[in-house]
Amino acid sequence: MIVTVTPNPSLDVTLAVERLERGAVHRATTRQVDAGGKGINVARALAANGVEVRAVVPVAGNAGRHLESLLTGSPRLQVRPLPVSGETRSNIAINEPDGTTTKVNEPGPRMSARDADRLVDAVIAATVGARWAVLAGSLPPGPGDDLYGRLVDALHEVRVRVAVDTSGPALQRVLAHRPDLVKPNVSELAEAVGRDLRTVGDLVAAATELRDGGIDGVLASAGPDGAVIVNGAGAWHGAPPSITPRSTVGAGDAMLAGYLAGGAHGPRALAEALAWGAAATALPGSRMPGPDDLDRAGVRLHEHPDLDHVLEEARSL
């Protein structure tokens, strides 16, 4: 059992256009609406591949009820809704045929101190029998940048391992609480260590720096350059299978889900992560891959990575 926590969920609206031009009027060729937010995406990916998962989700207003309804129907996914005030946000993604995705994310409803306390209690209640909890995505306005730190401390008290995927001040603050795993992309890891990362060697060095600060594992995604895992078992770099990209939305979340489903340790888990992340990139909108979408044979792993390999892009897979 894995528990996911999405403090700032969204309705993800994905529009497809032939070409995005600033200041122009566009006519979308397709429209898709999914339950969104990084933790929800992780939960959807796990459930699609047969892993039991509970999703703790604050829901607000009519949009929140719509989001909750979109998560029903999977026998592997248990939704733990937490009613809060306000209105759940909507995020807009605009996809072009070459896979380029432009996103506009709303800030989300303000979370009161009382609702933050209720969220911590709901998460602890949901983790009975769980081996991992995933804290993922941006934080809503209101509770402060240390909400994830509070959750890490509370979860460690009940002996649940914690993976965190967030960015900015929330990532900087949670590192001091020593989650068991963090999953930054290149730019997020660069911000965490305060320097540019241009090669695989830079990624390994930065991930090692976080480990020296008490983080057991660092899974750093690097878009078309694959990903690096650095943990107690060593350091590996992996390249994803070749795919035709359709949407990058949720691909990093699928990667984290694959890593946890693969055992969350060493090269086997990294290979699974790369297969899941690439499969999500090949799907439209924020769809999560199932077993038939995965190309495990196309993943290439390197236990002793080419540390001088220059990274092409600093974006999340």
CSV table of C-alpha atoms in Angstrom, one decimal:
chain,number,residue,atom,x,y,z
A,1,MET,CA,0.0,0.0,0.0
A,2,ILE,CA,1.2,3.5,-0.9
A,3,VAL,CA,-0.4,6.7,0.2
A,4,THR,CA,-0.3,9.9,-1.9
A,5,VAL,CA,-0.9,13.4,-0.6
A,6,THR,CA,-1.8,16.3,-2.9
A,7,PRO,CA,-2.3,19.4,-0.9
A,8,ASN,CA,-3.2,21.6,-3.9
A,9,PRO,CA,-5.0,19.3,-6.5
A,10,SER,CA,-6.6,20.6,-9.7
A,11,LEU,CA,-8.8,19.8,-12.6
A,12,ASP,CA,-6.4,19.5,-15.5
A,13,VAL,CA,-7.8,20.8,-18.7
A,14,THR,CA,-5.8,19.8,-21.8
A,15,LEU,CA,-6.3,21.5,-25.1
A,16,ALA,CA,-4.7,20.5,-28.4
A,17,VAL,CA,-3.9,23.2,-30.9
A,18,GLU,CA,-2.0,23.1,-34.3
A,19,ARG,CA,0.4,25.8,-33.3
A,20,LEU,CA,0.5,28.1,-30.2
A,21,GLU,CA,1.0,31.8,-31.1
A,22,ARG,CA,1.1,34.5,-28.5
A,23,GLY,CA,-1.7,37.0,-28.9
A,24,ALA,CA,-3.7,35.0,-31.5
A,25,VAL,CA,-7.1,33.3,-31.3
A,26,HIS,CA,-6.8,29.5,-31.3
A,27,ARG,CA,-9.4,26.8,-31.9
A,28,ALA,CA,-8.7,23.6,-30.0
A,29,THR,CA,-8.9,20.4,-31.8
A,30,THR,CA,-9.5,18.3,-28.7
A,31,ARG,CA,-10.3,18.9,-25.0
A,32,GLN,CA,-9.6,16.5,-22.1
A,33,VAL,CA,-10.3,16.9,-18.4
A,34,ASP,CA,-8.5,14.8,-15.8
A,35,ALA,CA,-8.1,14.8,-12.0
A,36,GLY,CA,-4.7,16.5,-11.6
A,37,GLY,CA,-2.0,17.4,-9.2
A,38,LYS,CA,1.3,15.5,-8.8
A,39,GLY,CA,0.2,13.2,-6.0
A,40,ILE,CA,-3.0,12.3,-7.8
A,41,ASN,CA,-1.0,11.5,-10.9
A,42,VAL,CA,1.3,9.2,-8.9
A,43,ALA,CA,-1.8,7.5,-7.5
A,44,ARG,CA,-3.4,7.1,-10.9
A,45,ALA,CA,-0.2,5.6,-12.4
A,46,LEU,CA,0.2,3.2,-9.5
A,47,ALA,CA,-3.5,2.1,-9.7
A,48,ALA,CA,-3.3,1.6,-13.5
A,49,ASN,CA,-0.4,-0.9,-12.9
A,50,GLY,CA,-2.1,-2.9,-10.1
A,51,VAL,CA,-0.6,-1.2,-7.0
A,52,GLU,CA,-2.9,-0.5,-4.1
A,53,VAL,CA,-2.9,3.2,-3.3
A,54,ARG,CA,-4.8,5.6,-1.1
A,55,ALA,CA,-5.0,9.3,-2.3
A,56,VAL,CA,-5.6,12.0,0.3
A,57,VAL,CA,-7.1,14.9,-1.5
A,58,PRO,CA,-8.4,18.2,-0.2
A,59,VAL,CA,-11.6,19.0,-2.2
A,60,ALA,CA,-13.2,22.4,-2.4
A,61,GLY,CA,-16.5,23.5,-4.0
A,62,ASN,CA,-18.1,22.1,-7.2
A,63,ALA,CA,-14.7,21.7,-8.9
A,64,GLY,CA,-13.5,19.6,-6.0
A,65,ARG,CA,-16.6,17.4,-6.2
A,66,HIS,CA,-16.0,17.0,-9.9
A,67,LEU,CA,-12.4,16.1,-9.3
A,68,GLU,CA,-13.4,13.5,-6.7
A,69,SER,CA,-15.9,11.9,-9.2
A,70,LEU,CA,-13.1,11.6,-11.8
A,71,LEU,CA,-11.1,9.4,-9.3
A,72,THR,CA,-13.8,6.8,-8.7
A,73,GLY,CA,-14.0,3.6,-10.6
A,74,SER,CA,-10.5,2.0,-10.0
A,75,PRO,CA,-10.5,-0.9,-7.6
A,76,ARG,CA,-6.9,-0.2,-6.7
A,77,LEU,CA,-7.4,3.5,-5.8
A,78,GLN,CA,-9.0,4.5,-2.6
A,79,VAL,CA,-9.9,8.2,-2.4
A,80,ARG,CA,-9.7,9.9,1.0
A,81,PRO,CA,-11.4,13.3,0.3
A,82,LEU,CA,-10.9,16.1,2.8
A,83,PRO,CA,-13.5,18.9,2.3
A,84,VAL,CA,-12.0,22.3,2.6
A,85,SER,CA,-13.2,25.9,1.9
A,86,GLY,CA,-12.9,27.7,-1.4
A,87,GLU,CA,-12.9,26.2,-4.9
A,88,THR,CA,-10.4,23.6,-6.3
A,89,ARG,CA,-8.3,25.2,-8.9
A,90,SER,CA,-8.1,24.4,-12.7
A,91,ASN,CA,-4.8,24.1,-14.6
A,92,ILE,CA,-4.7,24.6,-18.3
A,93,ALA,CA,-2.3,22.7,-20.6
A,94,ILE,CA,-2.0,23.5,-24.3
A,95,ASN,CA,-0.4,20.8,-26.4
A,96,GLU,CA,1.2,21.2,-29.8
A,97,PRO,CA,1.7,18.3,-32.3
A,98,ASP,CA,5.5,18.1,-31.6
A,99,GLY,CA,4.8,17.4,-27.9
A,100,THR,CA,5.5,21.0,-26.7
A,101,THR,CA,3.3,21.7,-23.7
A,102,THR,CA,2.4,25.2,-22.3
A,103,LYS,CA,0.8,25.3,-18.9
A,104,VAL,CA,-1.0,27.9,-16.9
A,105,ASN,CA,-1.6,26.9,-13.3
A,106,GLU,CA,-4.0,28.6,-10.9
A,107,PRO,CA,-2.8,29.2,-7.3
A,108,GLY,CA,-5.5,27.2,-5.7
A,109,PRO,CA,-7.8,28.0,-2.7
A,110,ARG,CA,-6.3,29.4,0.5
A,111,MET,CA,-5.8,26.6,3.2
A,112,SER,CA,-6.6,27.7,6.7
A,113,ALA,CA,-4.4,26.6,9.7
A,114,ARG,CA,-7.3,24.4,10.9
A,115,ASP,CA,-7.5,22.7,7.5
A,116,ALA,CA,-3.7,22.2,7.5
A,117,ASP,CA,-4.1,20.4,10.9
A,118,ARG,CA,-6.9,18.3,9.5
A,119,LEU,CA,-4.8,17.4,6.5
A,120,VAL,CA,-2.0,16.1,8.8
A,121,ASP,CA,-4.5,14.0,10.8
A,122,ALA,CA,-6.1,12.6,7.6
A,123,VAL,CA,-2.7,11.6,6.2
A,124,ILE,CA,-1.7,9.8,9.4
A,125,ALA,CA,-5.0,8.0,9.4
A,126,ALA,CA,-4.6,7.0,5.8
A,127,THR,CA,-1.2,5.5,6.2
A,128,VAL,CA,-2.2,2.6,8.5
A,129,GLY,CA,-0.6,-0.4,6.8
A,130,ALA,CA,1.3,1.7,4.2
A,131,ARG,CA,5.0,1.4,3.4
A,132,TRP,CA,5.4,4.7,1.6
A,133,ALA,CA,3.7,8.1,1.6
A,134,VAL,CA,4.2,10.4,-1.4
A,135,LEU,CA,4.0,14.2,-0.7
A,136,ALA,CA,3.8,15.8,-4.1
A,137,GLY,CA,3.1,19.1,-5.9
A,138,SER,CA,2.9,22.8,-4.9
A,139,LEU,CA,1.5,23.9,-1.6
A,140,PRO,CA,-1.7,26.0,-1.6
A,141,PRO,CA,-1.7,29.6,-0.3
A,142,GLY,CA,-2.0,29.8,3.5
A,143,PRO,CA,-0.3,27.0,5.5
A,144,GLY,CA,3.3,28.2,4.9
A,145,ASP,CA,6.3,26.5,3.2
A,146,ASP,CA,6.9,24.0,6.0
A,147,LEU,CA,3.7,21.9,5.7
A,148,TYR,CA,5.6,19.1,4.0
A,149,GLY,CA,8.1,19.2,6.9
A,150,ARG,CA,5.3,18.8,9.4
A,151,LEU,CA,4.0,15.8,7.4
A,152,VAL,CA,7.5,14.2,7.1
A,153,ASP,CA,8.0,14.4,10.9
A,154,ALA,CA,4.5,13.0,11.6
A,155,LEU,CA,4.9,10.2,9.1
A,156,HIS,CA,8.4,9.2,10.5
A,157,GLU,CA,6.9,9.0,13.9
A,158,VAL,CA,4.5,6.3,12.7
A,159,ARG,CA,7.4,4.6,10.8
A,160,VAL,CA,6.2,5.4,7.2
A,161,ARG,CA,8.8,6.2,4.6
A,162,VAL,CA,8.3,9.4,2.8
A,163,ALA,CA,9.0,10.5,-0.8
A,164,VAL,CA,8.7,14.2,-1.7
A,165,ASP,CA,8.3,15.8,-5.1
A,166,THR,CA,8.0,19.6,-4.9
A,167,SER,CA,10.0,22.7,-5.8
A,168,GLY,CA,11.0,26.2,-4.6
A,169,PRO,CA,10.8,27.2,-0.9
A,170,ALA,CA,8.8,24.0,-0.1
A,171,LEU,CA,11.6,21.8,-1.3
A,172,GLN,CA,14.3,23.9,0.5
A,173,ARG,CA,12.3,23.7,3.8
A,174,VAL,CA,11.5,20.0,3.6
A,175,LEU,CA,15.1,18.9,3.1
A,176,ALA,CA,15.9,19.8,6.7
A,177,HIS,CA,13.3,17.2,7.8
A,178,ARG,CA,15.1,14.4,5.9
A,179,PRO,CA,12.5,12.7,3.8
A,180,ASP,CA,13.6,9.2,2.6
A,181,LEU,CA,13.5,10.1,-1.1
A,182,VAL,CA,13.3,13.4,-3.1
A,183,LYS,CA,12.6,13.6,-6.9
A,184,PRO,CA,13.7,16.9,-8.3
A,185,ASN,CA,14.2,17.7,-12.0
A,186,VAL,CA,17.4,19.3,-13.1
A,187,SER,CA,16.3,22.9,-12.4
A,188,GLU,CA,14.8,22.0,-9.0
A,189,LEU,CA,18.0,20.2,-8.0
A,190,ALA,CA,20.1,23.1,-9.2
A,191,GLU,CA,18.0,25.5,-7.1
A,192,ALA,CA,18.4,23.2,-4.1
A,193,VAL,CA,22.2,23.2,-4.2
A,194,GLY,CA,22.6,26.8,-5.5
A,195,ARG,CA,24.5,26.2,-8.8
A,196,ASP,CA,24.0,25.3,-12.4
A,197,LEU,CA,24.0,21.6,-13.4
A,198,ARG,CA,25.2,21.0,-16.9
A,199,THR,CA,26.4,17.4,-17.0
A,200,VAL,CA,25.4,14.0,-15.6
A,201,GLY,CA,28.4,14.4,-13.2
A,202,ASP,CA,26.9,17.6,-11.9
A,203,LEU,CA,23.6,15.7,-11.2
A,204,VAL,CA,25.5,13.0,-9.3
A,205,ALA,CA,27.5,15.5,-7.3
A,206,ALA,CA,24.4,17.5,-6.4
A,207,ALA,CA,22.4,14.4,-5.4
A,208,THR,CA,25.3,13.3,-3.3
A,209,GLU,CA,25.3,16.6,-1.6
A,210,LEU,CA,21.7,16.1,-0.6
A,211,ARG,CA,22.5,12.6,0.6
A,212,ASP,CA,25.2,14.1,2.8
A,213,GLY,CA,22.6,16.3,4.3
A,214,GLY,CA,20.5,13.2,5.4
A,215,ILE,CA,18.4,12.3,2.4
A,216,ASP,CA,18.6,8.6,1.8
A,217,GLY,CA,17.8,8.7,-2.0
A,218,VAL,CA,17.7,11.3,-4.7
A,219,LEU,CA,16.0,10.5,-8.0
A,220,ALA,CA,16.8,13.4,-10.4
A,221,SER,CA,14.9,13.5,-13.7
A,222,ALA,CA,16.5,15.1,-16.8
A,223,GLY,CA,14.0,15.0,-19.6
A,224,PRO,CA,15.4,13.4,-22.8
A,225,ASP,CA,18.6,12.7,-20.9
A,226,GLY,CA,16.8,10.2,-18.6
A,227,ALA,CA,17.4,10.2,-14.9
A,228,VAL,CA,20.0,9.6,-12.1
A,229,ILE,CA,19.5,7.8,-8.9
A,230,VAL,CA,21.9,8.2,-6.0
A,231,ASN,CA,21.4,6.2,-2.8
A,232,GLY,CA,23.1,3.9,-0.4
A,233,ALA,CA,23.5,1.3,-3.2
A,234,GLY,CA,25.5,3.6,-5.4
A,235,ALA,CA,24.8,5.9,-8.4
A,236,TRP,CA,23.2,5.0,-11.7
A,237,HIS,CA,22.3,6.9,-14.8
A,238,GLY,CA,19.6,5.6,-17.2
A,239,ALA,CA,18.3,6.7,-20.6
A,240,PRO,CA,14.6,6.2,-21.5
A,241,PRO,CA,13.3,4.2,-24.4
A,242,SER,CA,12.8,6.1,-27.7
A,243,ILE,CA,9.3,7.5,-27.9
A,244,THR,CA,7.3,10.1,-29.9
A,245,PRO,CA,6.4,12.8,-27.3
A,246,ARG,CA,2.8,13.9,-27.0
A,247,SER,CA,2.6,15.5,-23.6
A,248,THR,CA,5.1,16.0,-20.7
A,249,VAL,CA,2.3,16.6,-18.2
A,250,GLY,CA,2.5,14.1,-15.4
A,251,ALA,CA,5.5,12.3,-16.9
A,252,GLY,CA,7.7,13.0,-13.8
A,253,ASP,CA,4.9,11.8,-11.6
A,254,ALA,CA,4.7,8.5,-13.5
A,255,MET,CA,8.5,8.2,-13.1
A,256,LEU,CA,8.2,8.5,-9.3
A,257,ALA,CA,5.3,6.0,-9.3
A,258,GLY,CA,7.4,3.5,-11.4
A,259,TYR,CA,10.4,3.9,-9.0
A,260,LEU,CA,8.3,3.1,-6.0
A,261,ALA,CA,6.5,0.2,-7.7
A,262,GLY,CA,9.9,-1.1,-8.7
A,263,GLY,CA,11.1,-1.4,-5.2
A,264,ALA,CA,12.5,2.1,-4.6
A,265,HIS,CA,16.1,1.0,-4.5
A,266,GLY,CA,18.9,0.5,-7.1
A,267,PRO,CA,18.9,0.0,-10.9
A,268,ARG,CA,15.8,-2.2,-11.2
A,269,ALA,CA,13.7,0.6,-9.7
A,270,LEU,CA,15.4,3.2,-11.9
A,271,ALA,CA,14.6,1.1,-15.0
A,272,GLU,CA,11.0,0.9,-14.0
A,273,ALA,CA,10.9,4.6,-13.4
A,274,LEU,CA,12.3,5.4,-16.8
A,275,ALA,CA,9.8,3.1,-18.6
A,276,TRP,CA,6.8,4.6,-16.8
A,277,GLY,CA,8.0,8.2,-17.4
A,278,ALA,CA,8.6,7.7,-21.1
A,279,ALA,CA,5.3,5.9,-21.5
A,280,ALA,CA,3.5,8.9,-19.9
A,281,THR,CA,5.3,11.3,-22.3
A,282,ALA,CA,4.0,9.3,-25.3
A,283,LEU,CA,0.4,9.6,-24.1
A,284,PRO,CA,-2.0,12.6,-24.6
A,285,GLY,CA,-2.9,15.1,-21.9
A,286,SER,CA,-2.2,13.8,-18.4
A,287,ARG,CA,-3.0,10.2,-19.0
A,288,MET,CA,-1.1,7.7,-16.9
A,289,PRO,CA,0.4,4.6,-18.6
A,290,GLY,CA,-0.8,1.0,-17.9
A,291,PRO,CA,1.2,-2.2,-18.3
A,292,ASP,CA,0.6,-2.4,-22.1
A,293,ASP,CA,2.2,1.1,-22.5
A,294,LEU,CA,5.6,0.2,-20.9
A,295,ASP,CA,8.8,-0.5,-22.9
A,296,ARG,CA,11.1,-1.8,-20.3
A,297,ALA,CA,13.4,-3.4,-23.0
A,298,GLY,CA,14.2,0.1,-24.4
A,299,VAL,CA,15.7,1.4,-21.1
A,300,ARG,CA,19.5,1.7,-20.9
A,301,LEU,CA,21.3,1.7,-17.6
A,302,HIS,CA,24.8,2.7,-16.6
A,303,GLU,CA,26.1,1.9,-13.2
A,304,HIS,CA,29.2,4.1,-13.8
A,305,PRO,CA,27.7,6.9,-15.7
A,306,ASP,CA,29.4,9.0,-18.3
A,307,LEU,CA,29.9,11.9,-15.9
A,308,ASP,CA,30.9,14.3,-18.7
A,309,HIS,CA,27.7,13.8,-20.7
A,310,VAL,CA,26.2,17.2,-21.3
A,311,LEU,CA,22.5,17.6,-20.4
A,312,GLU,CA,20.3,18.7,-23.3
A,313,GLU,CA,17.5,20.2,-21.3
A,314,ALA,CA,16.8,21.1,-17.6
A,315,ARG,CA,13.2,20.0,-17.5
A,316,SER,CA,11.3,17.1,-15.9
A,317,LEU,CA,10.8,13.9,-17.8
